[in-house]
PDB file of C-alpha atoms and ligand atoms in Angstrom:
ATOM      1  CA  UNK A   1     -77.505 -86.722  21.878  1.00  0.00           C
ATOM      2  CA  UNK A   2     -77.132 -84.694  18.696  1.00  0.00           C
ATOM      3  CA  UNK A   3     -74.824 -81.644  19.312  1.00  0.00           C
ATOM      4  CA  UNK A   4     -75.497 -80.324  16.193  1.00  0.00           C
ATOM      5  CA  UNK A   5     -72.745 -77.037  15.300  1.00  0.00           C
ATOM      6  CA  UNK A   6     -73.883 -73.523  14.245  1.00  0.00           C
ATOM      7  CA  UNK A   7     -73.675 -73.256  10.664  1.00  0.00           C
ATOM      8  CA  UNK A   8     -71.299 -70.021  11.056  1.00  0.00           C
ATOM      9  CA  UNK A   9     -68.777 -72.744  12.800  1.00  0.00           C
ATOM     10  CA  UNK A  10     -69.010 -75.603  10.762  1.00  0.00           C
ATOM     11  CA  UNK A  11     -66.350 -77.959  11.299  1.00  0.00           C
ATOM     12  CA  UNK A  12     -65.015 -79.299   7.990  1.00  0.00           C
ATOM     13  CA  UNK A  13     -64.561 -83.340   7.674  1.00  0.00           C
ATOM     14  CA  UNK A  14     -62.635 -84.999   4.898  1.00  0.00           C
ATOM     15  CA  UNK A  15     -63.781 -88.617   4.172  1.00  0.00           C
ATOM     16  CA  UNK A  16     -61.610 -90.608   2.116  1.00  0.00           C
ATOM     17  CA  UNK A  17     -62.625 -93.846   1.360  1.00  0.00           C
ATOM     18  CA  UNK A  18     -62.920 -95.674  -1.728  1.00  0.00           C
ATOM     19  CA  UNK A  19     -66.400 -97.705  -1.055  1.00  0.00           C
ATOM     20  CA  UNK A  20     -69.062 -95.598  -2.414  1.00  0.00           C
ATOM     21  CA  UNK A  21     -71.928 -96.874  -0.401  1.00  0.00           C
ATOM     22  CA  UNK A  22     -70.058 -96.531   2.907  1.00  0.00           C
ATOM     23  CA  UNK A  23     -69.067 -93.062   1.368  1.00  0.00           C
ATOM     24  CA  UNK A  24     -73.104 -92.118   1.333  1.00  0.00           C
ATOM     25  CA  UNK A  25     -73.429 -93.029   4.691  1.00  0.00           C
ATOM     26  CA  UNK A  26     -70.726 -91.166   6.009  1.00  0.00           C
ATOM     27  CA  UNK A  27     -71.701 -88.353   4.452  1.00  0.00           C
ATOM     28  CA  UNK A  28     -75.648 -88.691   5.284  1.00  0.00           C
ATOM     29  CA  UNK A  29     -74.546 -88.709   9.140  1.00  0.00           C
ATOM     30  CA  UNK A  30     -72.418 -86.613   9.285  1.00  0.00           C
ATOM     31  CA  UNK A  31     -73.835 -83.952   7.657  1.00  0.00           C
ATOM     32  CA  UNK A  32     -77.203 -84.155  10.373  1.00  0.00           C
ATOM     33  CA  UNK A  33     -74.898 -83.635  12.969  1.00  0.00           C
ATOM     34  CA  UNK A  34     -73.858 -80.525  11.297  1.00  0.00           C
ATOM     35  CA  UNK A  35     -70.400 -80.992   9.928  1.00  0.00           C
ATOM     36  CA  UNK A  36     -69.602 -79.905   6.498  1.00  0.00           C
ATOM     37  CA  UNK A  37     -67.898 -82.926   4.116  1.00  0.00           C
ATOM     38  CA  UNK A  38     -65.789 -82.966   1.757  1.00  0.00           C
ATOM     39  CA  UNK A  39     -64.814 -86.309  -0.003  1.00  0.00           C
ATOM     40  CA  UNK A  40     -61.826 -88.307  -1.692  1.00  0.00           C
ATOM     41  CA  UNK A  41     -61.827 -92.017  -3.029  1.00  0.00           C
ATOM     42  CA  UNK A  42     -58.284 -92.564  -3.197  1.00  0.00           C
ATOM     43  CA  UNK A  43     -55.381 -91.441  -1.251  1.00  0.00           C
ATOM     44  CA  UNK A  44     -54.318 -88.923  -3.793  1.00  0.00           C
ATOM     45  CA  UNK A  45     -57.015 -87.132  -4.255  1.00  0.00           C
ATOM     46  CA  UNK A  46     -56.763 -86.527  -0.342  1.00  0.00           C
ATOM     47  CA  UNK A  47     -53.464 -85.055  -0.485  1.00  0.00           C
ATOM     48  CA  UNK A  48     -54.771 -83.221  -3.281  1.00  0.00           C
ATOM     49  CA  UNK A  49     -57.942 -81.861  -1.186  1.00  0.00           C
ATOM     50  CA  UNK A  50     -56.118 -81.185   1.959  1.00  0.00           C
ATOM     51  CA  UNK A  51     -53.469 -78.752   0.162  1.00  0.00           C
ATOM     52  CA  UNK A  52     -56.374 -76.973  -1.387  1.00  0.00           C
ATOM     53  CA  UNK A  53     -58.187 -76.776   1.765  1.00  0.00           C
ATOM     54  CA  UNK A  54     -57.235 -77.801   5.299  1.00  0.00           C
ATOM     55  CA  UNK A  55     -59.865 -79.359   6.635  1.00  0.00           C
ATOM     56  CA  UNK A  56     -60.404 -79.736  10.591  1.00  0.00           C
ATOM     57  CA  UNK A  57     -60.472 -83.688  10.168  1.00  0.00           C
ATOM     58  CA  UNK A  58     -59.898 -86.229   8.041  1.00  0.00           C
ATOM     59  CA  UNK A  59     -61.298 -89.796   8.452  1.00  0.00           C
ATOM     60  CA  UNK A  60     -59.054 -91.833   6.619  1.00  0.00           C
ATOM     61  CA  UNK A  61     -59.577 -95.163   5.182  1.00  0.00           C
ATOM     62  CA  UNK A  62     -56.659 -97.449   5.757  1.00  0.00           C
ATOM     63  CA  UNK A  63     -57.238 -99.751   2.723  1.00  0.00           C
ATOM     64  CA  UNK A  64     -57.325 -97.614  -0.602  1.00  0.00           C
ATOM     65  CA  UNK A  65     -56.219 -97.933  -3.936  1.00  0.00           C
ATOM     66  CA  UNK A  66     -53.041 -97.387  -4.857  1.00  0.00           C
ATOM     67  CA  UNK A  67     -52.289 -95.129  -1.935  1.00  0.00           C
ATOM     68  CA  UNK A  68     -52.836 -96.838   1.343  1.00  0.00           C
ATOM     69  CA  UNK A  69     -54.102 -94.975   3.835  1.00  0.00           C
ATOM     70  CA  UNK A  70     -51.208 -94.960   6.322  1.00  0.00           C
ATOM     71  CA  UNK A  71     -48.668 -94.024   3.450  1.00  0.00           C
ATOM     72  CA  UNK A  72     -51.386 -90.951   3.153  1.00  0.00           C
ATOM     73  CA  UNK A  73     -50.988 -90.166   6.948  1.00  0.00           C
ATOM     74  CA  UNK A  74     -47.470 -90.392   6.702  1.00  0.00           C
ATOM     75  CA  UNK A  75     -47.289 -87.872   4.206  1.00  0.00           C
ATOM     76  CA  UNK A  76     -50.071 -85.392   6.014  1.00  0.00           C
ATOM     77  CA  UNK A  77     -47.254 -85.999   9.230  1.00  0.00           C
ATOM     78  CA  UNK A  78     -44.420 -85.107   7.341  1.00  0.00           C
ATOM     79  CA  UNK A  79     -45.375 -82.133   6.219  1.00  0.00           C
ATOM     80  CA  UNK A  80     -45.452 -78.631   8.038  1.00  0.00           C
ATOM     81  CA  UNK A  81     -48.917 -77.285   7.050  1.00  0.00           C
ATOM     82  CA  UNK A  82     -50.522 -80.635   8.251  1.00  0.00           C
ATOM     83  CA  UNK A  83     -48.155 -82.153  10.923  1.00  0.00           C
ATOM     84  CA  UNK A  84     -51.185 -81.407  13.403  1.00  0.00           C
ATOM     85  CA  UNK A  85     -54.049 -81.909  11.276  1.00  0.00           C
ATOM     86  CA  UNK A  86     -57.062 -84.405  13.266  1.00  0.00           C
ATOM     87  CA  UNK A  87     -56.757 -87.663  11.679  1.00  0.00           C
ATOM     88  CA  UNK A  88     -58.845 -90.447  12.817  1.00  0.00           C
ATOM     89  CA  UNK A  89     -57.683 -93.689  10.726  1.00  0.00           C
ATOM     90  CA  UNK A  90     -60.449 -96.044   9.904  1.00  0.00           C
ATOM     91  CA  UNK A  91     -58.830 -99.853   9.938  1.00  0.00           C
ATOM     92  CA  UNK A  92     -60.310-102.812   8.430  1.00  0.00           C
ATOM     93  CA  UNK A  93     -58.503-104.883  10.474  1.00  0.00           C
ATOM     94  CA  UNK A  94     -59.460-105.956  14.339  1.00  0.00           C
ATOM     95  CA  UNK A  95     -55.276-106.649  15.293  1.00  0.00           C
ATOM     96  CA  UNK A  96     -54.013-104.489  18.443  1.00  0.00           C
ATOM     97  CA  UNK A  97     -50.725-104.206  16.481  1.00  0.00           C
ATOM     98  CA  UNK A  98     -52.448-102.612  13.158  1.00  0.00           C
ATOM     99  CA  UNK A  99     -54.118-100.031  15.727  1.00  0.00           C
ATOM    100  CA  UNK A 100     -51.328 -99.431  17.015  1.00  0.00           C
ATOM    101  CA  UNK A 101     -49.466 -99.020  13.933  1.00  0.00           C
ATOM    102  CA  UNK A 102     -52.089 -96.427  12.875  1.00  0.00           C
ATOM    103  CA  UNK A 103     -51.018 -94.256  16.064  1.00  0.00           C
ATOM    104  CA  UNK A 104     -47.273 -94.820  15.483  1.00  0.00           C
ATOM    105  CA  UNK A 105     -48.010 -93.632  12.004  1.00  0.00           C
ATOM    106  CA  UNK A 106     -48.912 -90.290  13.050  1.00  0.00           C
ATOM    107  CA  UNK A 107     -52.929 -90.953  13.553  1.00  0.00           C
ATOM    108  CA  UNK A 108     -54.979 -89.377  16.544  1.00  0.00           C
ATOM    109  CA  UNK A 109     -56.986 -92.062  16.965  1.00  0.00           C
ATOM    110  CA  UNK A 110     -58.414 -95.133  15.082  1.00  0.00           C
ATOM    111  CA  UNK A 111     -61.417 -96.836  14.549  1.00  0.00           C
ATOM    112  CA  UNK A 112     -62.203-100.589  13.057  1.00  0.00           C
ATOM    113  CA  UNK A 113     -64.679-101.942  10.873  1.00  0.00           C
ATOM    114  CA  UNK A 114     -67.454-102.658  10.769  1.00  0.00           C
ATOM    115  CA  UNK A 115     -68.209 -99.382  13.193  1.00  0.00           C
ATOM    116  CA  UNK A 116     -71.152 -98.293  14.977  1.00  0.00           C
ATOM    117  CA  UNK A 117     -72.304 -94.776  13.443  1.00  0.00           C
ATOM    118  CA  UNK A 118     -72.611 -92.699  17.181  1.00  0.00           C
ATOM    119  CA  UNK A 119     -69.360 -94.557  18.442  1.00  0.00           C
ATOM    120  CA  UNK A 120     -67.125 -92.935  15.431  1.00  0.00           C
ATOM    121  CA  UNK A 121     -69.442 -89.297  15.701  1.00  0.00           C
ATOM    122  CA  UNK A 122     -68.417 -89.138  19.634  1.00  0.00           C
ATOM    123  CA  UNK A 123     -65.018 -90.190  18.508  1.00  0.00           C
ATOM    124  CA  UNK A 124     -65.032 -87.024  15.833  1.00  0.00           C
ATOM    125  CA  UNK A 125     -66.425 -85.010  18.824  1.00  0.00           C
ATOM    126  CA  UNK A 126     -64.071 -86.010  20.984  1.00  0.00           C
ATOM    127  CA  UNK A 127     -60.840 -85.157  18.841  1.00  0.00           C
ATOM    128  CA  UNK A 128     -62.317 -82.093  17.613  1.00  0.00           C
ATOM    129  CA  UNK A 129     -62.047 -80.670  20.993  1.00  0.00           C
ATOM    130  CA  UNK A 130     -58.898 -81.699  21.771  1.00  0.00           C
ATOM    131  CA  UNK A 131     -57.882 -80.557  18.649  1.00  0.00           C
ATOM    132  CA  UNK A 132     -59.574 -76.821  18.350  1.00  0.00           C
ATOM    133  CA  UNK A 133     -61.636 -75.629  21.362  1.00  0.00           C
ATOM    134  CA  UNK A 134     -60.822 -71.946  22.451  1.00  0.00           C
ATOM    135  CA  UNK A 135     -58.071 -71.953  24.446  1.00  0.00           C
ATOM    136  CA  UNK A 136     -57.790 -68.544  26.268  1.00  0.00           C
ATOM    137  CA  UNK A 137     -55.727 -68.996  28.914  1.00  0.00           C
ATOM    138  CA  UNK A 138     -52.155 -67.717  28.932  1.00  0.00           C
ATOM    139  CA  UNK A 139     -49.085 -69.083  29.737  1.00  0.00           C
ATOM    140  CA  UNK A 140     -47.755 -72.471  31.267  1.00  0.00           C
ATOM    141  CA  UNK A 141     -44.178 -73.380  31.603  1.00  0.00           C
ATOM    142  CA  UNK A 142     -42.079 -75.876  33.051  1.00  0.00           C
ATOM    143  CA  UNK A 143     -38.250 -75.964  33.069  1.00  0.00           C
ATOM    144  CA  UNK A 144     -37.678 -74.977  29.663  1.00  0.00           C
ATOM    145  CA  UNK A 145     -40.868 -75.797  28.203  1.00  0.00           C
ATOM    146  CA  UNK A 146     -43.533 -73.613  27.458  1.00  0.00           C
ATOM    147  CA  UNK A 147     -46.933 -73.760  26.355  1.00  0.00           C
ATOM    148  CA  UNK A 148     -49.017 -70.558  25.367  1.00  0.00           C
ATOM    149  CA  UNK A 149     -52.407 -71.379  25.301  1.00  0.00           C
ATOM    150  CA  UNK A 150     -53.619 -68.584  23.498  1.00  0.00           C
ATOM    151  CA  UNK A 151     -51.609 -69.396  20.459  1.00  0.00           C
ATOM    152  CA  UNK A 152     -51.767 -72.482  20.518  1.00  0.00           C
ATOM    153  CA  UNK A 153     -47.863 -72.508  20.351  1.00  0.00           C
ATOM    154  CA  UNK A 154     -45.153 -74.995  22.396  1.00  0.00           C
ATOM    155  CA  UNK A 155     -41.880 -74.112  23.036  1.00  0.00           C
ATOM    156  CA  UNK A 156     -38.914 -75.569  24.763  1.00  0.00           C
ATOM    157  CA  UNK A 157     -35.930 -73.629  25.040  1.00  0.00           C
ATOM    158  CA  UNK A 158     -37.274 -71.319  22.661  1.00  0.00           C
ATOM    159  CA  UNK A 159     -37.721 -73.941  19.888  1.00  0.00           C
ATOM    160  CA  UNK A 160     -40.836 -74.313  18.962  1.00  0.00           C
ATOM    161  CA  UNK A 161     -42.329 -77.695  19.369  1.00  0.00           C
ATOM    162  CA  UNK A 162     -44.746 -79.299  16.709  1.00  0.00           C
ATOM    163  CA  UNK A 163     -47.443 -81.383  18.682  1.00  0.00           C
ATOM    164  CA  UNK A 164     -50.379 -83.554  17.359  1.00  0.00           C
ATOM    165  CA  UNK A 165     -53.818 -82.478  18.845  1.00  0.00           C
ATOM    166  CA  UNK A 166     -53.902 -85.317  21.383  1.00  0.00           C
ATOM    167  CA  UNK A 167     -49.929 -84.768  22.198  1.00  0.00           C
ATOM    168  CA  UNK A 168     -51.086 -81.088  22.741  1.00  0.00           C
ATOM    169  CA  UNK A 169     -53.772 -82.068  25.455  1.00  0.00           C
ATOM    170  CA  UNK A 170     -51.976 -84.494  27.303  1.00  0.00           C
ATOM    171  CA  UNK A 171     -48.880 -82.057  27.848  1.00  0.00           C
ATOM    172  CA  UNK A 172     -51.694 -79.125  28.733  1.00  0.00           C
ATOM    173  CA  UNK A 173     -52.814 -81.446  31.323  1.00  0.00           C
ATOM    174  CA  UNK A 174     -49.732 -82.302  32.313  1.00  0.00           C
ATOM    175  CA  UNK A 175     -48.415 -78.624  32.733  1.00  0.00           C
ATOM    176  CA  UNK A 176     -51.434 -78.161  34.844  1.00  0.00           C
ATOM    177  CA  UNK A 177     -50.485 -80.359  37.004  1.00  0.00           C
ATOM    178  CA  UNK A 178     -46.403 -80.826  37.522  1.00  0.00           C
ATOM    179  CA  UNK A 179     -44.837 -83.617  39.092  1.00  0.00           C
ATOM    180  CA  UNK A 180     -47.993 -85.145  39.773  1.00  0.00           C
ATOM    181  CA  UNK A 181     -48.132 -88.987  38.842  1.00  0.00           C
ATOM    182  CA  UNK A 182     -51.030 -89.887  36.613  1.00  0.00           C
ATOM    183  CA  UNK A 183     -52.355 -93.717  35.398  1.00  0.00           C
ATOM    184  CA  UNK A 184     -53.454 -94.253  32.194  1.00  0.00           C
ATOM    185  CA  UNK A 185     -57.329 -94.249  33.158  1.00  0.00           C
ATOM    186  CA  UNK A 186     -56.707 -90.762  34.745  1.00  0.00           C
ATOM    187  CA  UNK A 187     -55.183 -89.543  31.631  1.00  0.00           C
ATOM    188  CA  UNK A 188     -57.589 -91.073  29.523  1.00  0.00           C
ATOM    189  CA  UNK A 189     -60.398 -89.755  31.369  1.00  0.00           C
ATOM    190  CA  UNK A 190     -58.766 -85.952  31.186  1.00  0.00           C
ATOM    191  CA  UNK A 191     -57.680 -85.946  27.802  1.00  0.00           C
ATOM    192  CA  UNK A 192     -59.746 -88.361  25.829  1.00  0.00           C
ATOM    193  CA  UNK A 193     -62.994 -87.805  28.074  1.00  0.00           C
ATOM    194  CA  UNK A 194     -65.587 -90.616  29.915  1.00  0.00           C
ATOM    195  CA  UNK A 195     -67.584 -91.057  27.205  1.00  0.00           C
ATOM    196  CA  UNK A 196     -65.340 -92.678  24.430  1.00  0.00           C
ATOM    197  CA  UNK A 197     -63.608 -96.115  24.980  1.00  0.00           C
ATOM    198  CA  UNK A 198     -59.643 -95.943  24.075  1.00  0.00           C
ATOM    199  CA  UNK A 199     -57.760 -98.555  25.074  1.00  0.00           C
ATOM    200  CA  UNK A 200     -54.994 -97.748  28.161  1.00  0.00           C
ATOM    201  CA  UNK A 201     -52.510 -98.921  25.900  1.00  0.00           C
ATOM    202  CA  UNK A 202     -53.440 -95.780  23.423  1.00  0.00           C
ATOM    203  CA  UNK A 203     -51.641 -93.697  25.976  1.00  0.00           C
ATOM    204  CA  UNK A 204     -48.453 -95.114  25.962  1.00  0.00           C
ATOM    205  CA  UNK A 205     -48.483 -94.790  22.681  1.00  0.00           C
ATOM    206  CA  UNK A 206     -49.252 -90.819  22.517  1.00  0.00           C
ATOM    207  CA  UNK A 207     -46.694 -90.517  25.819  1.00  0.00           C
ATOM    208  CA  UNK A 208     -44.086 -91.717  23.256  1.00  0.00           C
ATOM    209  CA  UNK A 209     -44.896 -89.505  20.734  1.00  0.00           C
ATOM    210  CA  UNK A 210     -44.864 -86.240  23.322  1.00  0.00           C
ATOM    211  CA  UNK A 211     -41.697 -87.590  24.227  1.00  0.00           C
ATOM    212  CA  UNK A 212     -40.024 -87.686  20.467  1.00  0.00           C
ATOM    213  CA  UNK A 213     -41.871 -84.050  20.264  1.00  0.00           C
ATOM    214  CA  UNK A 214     -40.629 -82.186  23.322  1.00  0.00           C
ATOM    215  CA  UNK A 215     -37.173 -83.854  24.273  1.00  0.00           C
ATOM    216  CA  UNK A 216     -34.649 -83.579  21.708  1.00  0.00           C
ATOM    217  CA  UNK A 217     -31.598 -85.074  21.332  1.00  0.00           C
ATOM    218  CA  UNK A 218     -29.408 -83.483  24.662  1.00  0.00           C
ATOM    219  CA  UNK A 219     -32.693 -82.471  26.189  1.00  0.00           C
ATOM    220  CA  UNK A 220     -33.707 -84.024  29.542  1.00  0.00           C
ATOM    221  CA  UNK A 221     -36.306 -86.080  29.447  1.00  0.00           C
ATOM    222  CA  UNK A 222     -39.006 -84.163  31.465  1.00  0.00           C
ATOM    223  CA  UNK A 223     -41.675 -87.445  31.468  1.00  0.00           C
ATOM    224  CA  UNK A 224     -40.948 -89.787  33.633  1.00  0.00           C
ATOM    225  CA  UNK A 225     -42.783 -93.062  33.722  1.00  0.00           C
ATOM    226  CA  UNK A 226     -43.134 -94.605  36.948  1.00  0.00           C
ATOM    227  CA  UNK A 227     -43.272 -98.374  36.647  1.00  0.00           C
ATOM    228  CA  UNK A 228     -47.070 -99.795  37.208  1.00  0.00           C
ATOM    229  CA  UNK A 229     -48.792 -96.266  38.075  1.00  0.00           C
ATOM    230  CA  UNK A 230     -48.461 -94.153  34.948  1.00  0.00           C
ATOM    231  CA  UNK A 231     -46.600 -90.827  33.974  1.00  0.00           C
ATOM    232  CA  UNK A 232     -45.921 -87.371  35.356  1.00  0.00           C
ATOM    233  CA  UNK A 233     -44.137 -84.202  34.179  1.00  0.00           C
ATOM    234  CA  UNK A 234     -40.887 -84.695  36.245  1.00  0.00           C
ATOM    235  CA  UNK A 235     -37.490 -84.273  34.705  1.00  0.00           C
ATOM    236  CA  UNK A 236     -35.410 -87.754  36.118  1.00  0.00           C
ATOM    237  CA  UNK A 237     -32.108 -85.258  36.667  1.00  0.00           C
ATOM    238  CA  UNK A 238     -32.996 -84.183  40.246  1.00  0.00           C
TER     239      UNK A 238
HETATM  240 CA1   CA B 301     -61.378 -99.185   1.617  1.00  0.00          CA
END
């Protein structure tokens, strides 16, 4: 199962967490499946590491010293260099509404403890392709919007749009496929992928952040939800 990188790609992971033995693990498996890690034991020092060196993911503990871990996120969000950066949120907490105040936050995706090692490494997997992958592709529009793959770059009316990783995906997928009406296990299974377990409810949560993202204030909305079956690109005004 190991899909170990090259070493001339190595994907950089930041783990911050304050428990040194958990710390040690992390880094042992991580490192045999061939990611490089960098570390931080308090919520600081990961501000402080990510402005030094964007990494391609941070796994951030939620409870830490001083700075909490969502206060961390928060901060990663609000800033330009790192509004998109992969964060997967580590929660010691089993609640749906702490999970889903990791998303709301500004998280990827979560994870609770006590974690099973390969669930979180298919979980890194999995956002790291949403995330990066080599998107050569071209153009896709949509009213206003547009989305050029090669770039990476979102647009609507010639604004650019800032999108999280997962946002990014779900409105590729969606641009692929206008007006068509998607459930939530569809969308999970295009964007997340068949072989991690997200909750259905995850996706209402990232449909409301690619709403905040892409409609501004006198935009049209251009997802519309329809009640019981799920969400397609569709502008209501027609
Ligand atoms: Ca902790």
């Amino acid at each position: 199962m190991a899909e170990a990188y090259s070493t001339l790609a190595k994907p950089t992971i930041l783990v911050v967490e304050d428990e040194a033995p958990l710390m040690t693990l992390l880094r042992y498996n991580l490192e045999k499946q061939g990611f490089k890690v960098e570390e931080a034991a308090d919520g600081q020092e990961a501000l402080l590491r990510v402005s030094e060196a964007r990494p391609d993911l941070v796994l951030l503990d939620w409870m830490l010293p001083a700075l909490s871990g969502i206060e961390v996120c928060r901060q990663l969000r609000r800033r330009p260099h790192t509004r998109d950066l992969p964060i997967i949120m580590v929660t010691a907490r089993t609640e749906d509404q702490d999970a889903v105040r990791a998303l709301d936050t500004g998280a990827d995706d979560y994870i609770a403890k006590p974690f099973v090692m390969d669930a979180l490494l298919a979980r890194i997997r999995a956002l790291l392709r949403r995330s990066g992958g080599v998107a050569t592709k071209g153009m896709l529009t949509y009213r206003d919007l547009a989305m050029d793959q090669d770039a990476h770059r979102v647009a609507r009316g010639g604004r650019p749009l800032h999108l999280g990783p997962t946002e990014y995906r779900l409105l590729e997928f969606f641009l692929q496929h206008p007006g068509r009406v998607f459930s939530r296990e569809q969308l999970l299974d295009a964007v997340w992928g068949r072989d991690i377990h997200v909750e259905p409810r995850t996706v209402d949560v990232h449909i409301r952040r690619l709403r905040k993202a892409i409609n501004g204030e006198s935009d049209v909305d251009l997802i519309r939800t329809v009640r019981s079956a799920g969400y397609a690109l569709d502008a209501e005004d027609h």
